[in-house]
CSV table of C-alpha atoms in Angstrom, one decimal:
chain,number,residue,atom,x,y,z
A,71,ASP,CA,0.0,0.0,0.0
A,72,GLY,CA,1.2,3.5,-0.8
A,73,GLY,CA,1.8,5.9,2.1
A,74,ILE,CA,4.3,7.8,4.1
A,75,THR,CA,6.6,6.3,6.7
A,76,GLN,CA,8.1,8.2,9.4
A,77,SER,CA,10.7,6.8,11.8
A,78,PRO,CA,11.2,6.6,14.6
A,79,LYS,CA,7.9,7.0,16.3
A,80,TYR,CA,9.5,8.1,19.5
A,81,LEU,CA,12.9,9.7,19.8
A,82,PHE,CA,14.9,11.1,22.6
A,83,ARG,CA,17.7,13.5,22.3
A,84,LYS,CA,20.3,14.9,24.7
A,85,GLU,CA,20.6,18.7,24.8
A,86,GLY,CA,23.3,19.8,22.3
A,87,GLN,CA,22.8,16.8,20.0
A,88,ASN,CA,21.6,16.8,16.4
A,89,VAL,CA,19.0,14.4,15.4
A,90,THR,CA,17.5,13.3,12.1
A,91,LEU,CA,13.9,12.4,11.6
A,92,SER,CA,13.2,10.0,8.6
A,93,CYS,CA,10.3,10.6,6.1
A,94,GLU,CA,9.8,8.3,3.1
A,95,GLN,CA,6.9,8.1,0.7
A,96,ASN,CA,6.1,5.6,-2.2
A,97,LEU,CA,3.1,7.8,-3.5
A,98,ASN,CA,5.3,9.3,-6.3
A,99,HIS,CA,4.3,12.7,-4.9
A,100,ASP,CA,6.4,15.7,-6.0
A,101,ALA,CA,5.8,17.9,-2.9
A,102,MET,CA,6.8,17.1,0.7
A,103,TYR,CA,6.5,19.0,3.9
A,104,TRP,CA,7.6,19.0,7.5
A,105,TYR,CA,5.3,20.4,10.2
A,106,ARG,CA,5.8,20.8,14.0
A,107,GLN,CA,3.0,20.5,16.4
A,108,ASP,CA,3.1,21.5,20.1
A,109,PRO,CA,0.7,20.3,22.6
A,110,GLY,CA,-2.8,21.7,22.1
A,111,GLN,CA,-1.8,23.7,19.1
A,112,GLY,CA,-2.1,23.5,15.3
A,113,LEU,CA,0.6,22.6,12.8
A,114,ARG,CA,3.4,25.0,11.8
A,115,LEU,CA,5.3,24.6,8.7
A,116,ILE,CA,9.1,24.1,9.1
A,117,TYR,CA,10.3,23.3,5.5
A,118,TYR,CA,8.8,22.2,2.2
A,119,SER,CA,10.1,20.9,-1.0
A,120,GLN,CA,8.3,21.0,-4.4
A,121,ILE,CA,10.9,19.1,-6.4
A,122,VAL,CA,14.0,17.1,-5.9
A,123,ASN,CA,17.0,19.1,-4.9
A,124,ASP,CA,15.1,22.2,-4.0
A,125,PHE,CA,13.4,23.2,-0.8
A,126,GLN,CA,12.1,26.3,0.9
A,127,LYS,CA,11.9,27.6,4.5
A,128,GLY,CA,8.5,27.6,6.2
A,129,ASP,CA,7.5,29.7,9.1
A,130,ILE,CA,9.8,28.2,11.8
A,131,ALA,CA,12.9,27.0,9.9
A,132,GLU,CA,15.4,28.2,12.4
A,133,GLY,CA,17.4,25.3,14.0
A,134,TYR,CA,16.2,22.8,11.4
A,135,SER,CA,17.7,21.5,8.1
A,136,VAL,CA,16.4,19.3,5.4
A,137,SER,CA,17.6,17.7,2.2
A,138,ARG,CA,15.7,16.3,-0.8
A,139,GLU,CA,18.2,14.2,-2.7
A,140,LYS,CA,15.5,11.6,-3.8
A,141,LYS,CA,11.9,12.2,-4.6
A,142,GLU,CA,10.9,9.6,-2.0
A,143,SER,CA,12.9,10.9,0.9
A,144,PHE,CA,12.8,14.2,2.9
A,145,PRO,CA,14.6,13.8,6.2
A,146,LEU,CA,14.7,16.6,8.7
A,147,THR,CA,17.5,17.3,11.0
A,148,VAL,CA,16.9,19.1,14.3
A,149,THR,CA,20.1,20.9,15.1
A,150,SER,CA,21.4,22.0,18.5
A,151,ALA,CA,20.5,25.5,17.5
A,152,GLN,CA,16.8,24.6,18.0
A,153,LYS,CA,16.3,25.8,21.5
A,154,ASN,CA,13.1,24.0,22.2
A,155,PRO,CA,12.8,20.9,19.9
A,156,THR,CA,10.5,18.8,22.1
A,157,ALA,CA,7.4,18.4,20.0
A,158,PHE,CA,5.5,16.1,17.7
A,159,TYR,CA,6.8,16.2,14.1
A,160,LEU,CA,4.6,15.4,11.1
A,161,CYS,CA,5.8,14.7,7.5
A,162,ALA,CA,3.2,15.2,4.6
A,163,SER,CA,3.2,14.9,0.9
A,164,SER,CA,1.0,16.0,-2.0
A,165,SER,CA,1.0,15.1,-5.7
A,166,LYS,CA,2.0,18.7,-6.4
A,167,PRO,CA,2.0,22.0,-4.7
A,168,GLY,CA,-1.4,23.7,-4.4
A,169,PRO,CA,-4.9,22.8,-3.2
A,170,TYR,CA,-4.3,19.2,-3.3
A,171,GLY,CA,-5.1,17.0,-0.3
A,172,TYR,CA,-2.0,16.1,1.8
A,173,THR,CA,-1.1,12.6,3.0
A,174,PHE,CA,0.4,12.6,6.3
A,175,GLY,CA,2.7,10.2,8.0
A,176,SER,CA,2.0,8.9,11.6
A,177,GLY,CA,4.5,11.4,13.2
A,178,THR,CA,7.6,11.3,15.3
A,179,ARG,CA,7.3,12.4,19.0
A,180,LEU,CA,10.8,14.0,19.9
A,181,THR,CA,11.7,14.6,23.6
A,182,VAL,CA,14.9,16.3,24.7
A,183,VAL,CA,16.2,14.8,28.0
B,211,ALA,CA,-0.2,38.1,7.9
B,212,GLN,CA,-2.3,35.0,8.0
B,213,LYS,CA,-4.5,34.3,10.9
B,214,ILE,CA,-7.0,31.3,11.2
B,215,THR,CA,-9.5,31.4,14.1
B,216,GLN,CA,-11.2,28.4,15.4
B,217,THR,CA,-13.2,29.9,18.3
B,218,GLN,CA,-14.3,26.7,20.0
B,219,PRO,CA,-11.2,25.1,21.6
B,220,GLY,CA,-13.4,22.3,23.0
B,221,MET,CA,-16.8,21.0,22.1
B,222,PHE,CA,-19.1,18.3,23.3
B,223,VAL,CA,-21.8,16.6,21.2
B,224,GLN,CA,-24.3,13.8,21.9
B,225,GLU,CA,-23.9,10.7,19.8
B,226,LYS,CA,-26.1,10.8,16.7
B,227,GLU,CA,-26.5,14.6,16.9
B,228,ALA,CA,-25.2,17.0,14.4
B,229,VAL,CA,-22.3,19.5,15.3
B,230,THR,CA,-20.9,22.5,13.6
B,231,LEU,CA,-17.2,23.5,14.0
B,232,ASP,CA,-16.4,27.1,13.2
B,233,CYS,CA,-13.5,28.5,11.2
B,234,THR,CA,-12.6,31.9,10.0
B,235,TYR,CA,-9.5,33.1,8.3
B,236,ASP,CA,-7.9,36.6,7.8
B,237,THR,CA,-5.3,36.3,5.2
B,238,SER,CA,-3.5,39.0,3.2
B,239,ASP,CA,-3.3,36.7,0.3
B,240,PRO,CA,-6.1,35.3,-1.7
B,241,SER,CA,-7.2,31.8,-0.9
B,242,TYR,CA,-7.7,28.9,-3.3
B,243,GLY,CA,-10.1,27.2,-0.8
B,244,LEU,CA,-10.0,25.4,2.4
B,245,PHE,CA,-9.3,22.0,3.9
B,246,TRP,CA,-10.6,20.3,7.1
B,247,TYR,CA,-8.4,17.6,8.7
B,248,LYS,CA,-9.1,15.2,11.7
B,249,GLN,CA,-6.5,14.3,14.2
B,250,PRO,CA,-7.4,11.3,16.5
B,251,SER,CA,-5.4,10.8,19.7
B,252,SER,CA,-3.0,8.6,17.7
B,253,GLY,CA,-1.7,11.7,16.0
B,254,GLU,CA,-2.1,11.0,12.3
B,255,MET,CA,-3.9,13.6,10.2
B,256,ILE,CA,-6.8,12.6,8.2
B,257,PHE,CA,-8.1,14.6,5.2
B,258,LEU,CA,-11.9,15.2,5.5
B,259,ILE,CA,-13.0,17.6,3.0
B,260,TYR,CA,-12.0,20.4,0.6
B,261,GLN,CA,-13.9,23.3,-0.9
B,262,GLY,CA,-12.4,25.4,-3.6
B,263,SER,CA,-13.0,29.3,-3.4
B,264,TYR,CA,-14.9,29.3,-6.6
B,265,ASP,CA,-16.9,26.2,-6.2
B,266,GLN,CA,-20.6,27.2,-6.5
B,267,GLN,CA,-22.1,24.6,-4.1
B,268,ASN,CA,-20.8,23.7,-0.6
B,269,ALA,CA,-18.8,20.5,-0.4
B,270,THR,CA,-20.2,17.3,1.0
B,271,GLU,CA,-18.4,14.1,1.9
B,272,GLY,CA,-20.5,11.5,3.5
B,273,ARG,CA,-21.5,12.9,7.0
B,274,TYR,CA,-19.2,15.9,6.5
B,275,SER,CA,-20.3,19.1,4.9
B,276,LEU,CA,-19.0,22.6,4.6
B,277,ASN,CA,-20.8,25.8,5.1
B,278,PHE,CA,-18.5,28.1,3.1
B,279,GLN,CA,-19.1,31.9,3.1
B,280,LYS,CA,-16.2,33.2,0.9
B,281,ALA,CA,-17.1,36.9,1.5
B,282,ARG,CA,-16.9,36.4,5.3
B,283,LYS,CA,-13.8,34.1,4.9
B,284,SER,CA,-15.8,31.6,7.0
B,285,ALA,CA,-15.8,27.7,6.4
B,286,ASN,CA,-17.7,25.8,9.1
B,287,LEU,CA,-17.7,22.1,9.2
B,288,VAL,CA,-20.9,20.3,9.8
B,289,ILE,CA,-20.8,16.6,11.1
B,290,SER,CA,-24.1,14.9,10.9
B,291,ALA,CA,-25.1,12.0,12.9
B,292,SER,CA,-22.1,12.0,15.3
B,293,GLN,CA,-20.3,8.8,16.1
B,294,LEU,CA,-18.0,8.0,19.0
B,295,GLY,CA,-15.2,7.6,16.5
B,296,ASP,CA,-15.5,11.3,15.7
B,297,SER,CA,-13.9,12.3,19.0
B,298,ALA,CA,-10.7,14.1,17.8
B,299,MET,CA,-9.1,17.3,17.1
B,300,TYR,CA,-10.3,19.2,13.9
B,301,PHE,CA,-8.3,21.6,12.0
B,302,CYS,CA,-9.3,23.9,9.3
B,303,ALA,CA,-6.6,24.8,6.8
B,304,PRO,CA,-7.0,27.4,4.1
B,305,VAL,CA,-4.8,27.3,1.0
B,306,ILE,CA,-3.0,30.6,0.7
B,307,THR,CA,-1.8,31.7,-2.8
B,308,THR,CA,1.6,33.4,-2.3
B,309,SER,CA,4.6,32.5,-4.3
B,310,TYR,CA,3.9,29.1,-3.3
B,311,ASP,CA,0.5,27.7,-2.6
B,312,LYS,CA,0.7,27.0,1.1
B,313,VAL,CA,-1.7,25.3,3.6
B,314,ILE,CA,-1.9,27.0,6.8
B,315,PHE,CA,-3.5,25.1,9.9
B,316,GLY,CA,-5.7,26.7,12.4
B,317,PRO,CA,-5.2,26.0,16.2
B,318,GLY,CA,-7.9,23.2,16.1
B,319,THR,CA,-11.2,22.4,17.9
B,320,SER,CA,-11.3,19.4,20.2
B,321,LEU,CA,-14.6,17.4,19.7
B,322,SER,CA,-15.8,14.9,22.2
B,323,VAL,CA,-18.7,12.7,21.4
B,324,ILE,CA,-20.8,11.5,24.4
B,325,PRO,CA,-22.6,8.2,24.3
């Protein structure tokens, strides 16, 4: 079945460490996105990519980095520069940018210890 | 600036009754339309319904329907015949046309269905 796979489901990080969240899709979608969700709040856009080897900053990109070397993959690195990284991270894809429904992964819950 | 308002942080509805979830958006850029998504406690986001700004009739998908008032920038979700499985967070998400057609999510409304 086609879909988006995020791994791991739960991730613990020590302060000062970088950590990479995985997002893989087999839907042949062009566009991919990373969102952050804090408790009781909506989703905020971190980065998005419309095509391979291209990506754009979202509303809260500081302290994060991404790459899009393959159409299927859009990993997110949470760097030590991100001061408050504890949150729920959701990856999504759409067939192309615009008013097309997003398919979401099941999310990664990151906790800084 | 883009602002999405969902005025009801938490709502309760009796099973089998209908419920309306409010959404208004104040965006400086034009909007293509608007999505509604559901997020159960497991965390995944589930697409419910989409309405384009220029669609003549309000969208319906099974028990979900939209009351879209473009001039007021309002798009309320109506859930008919509520079921226990409808208990979740609900997010409205307008599609903003900037240099990139971006989906912006509102703060969400928590719906609890009471048996």
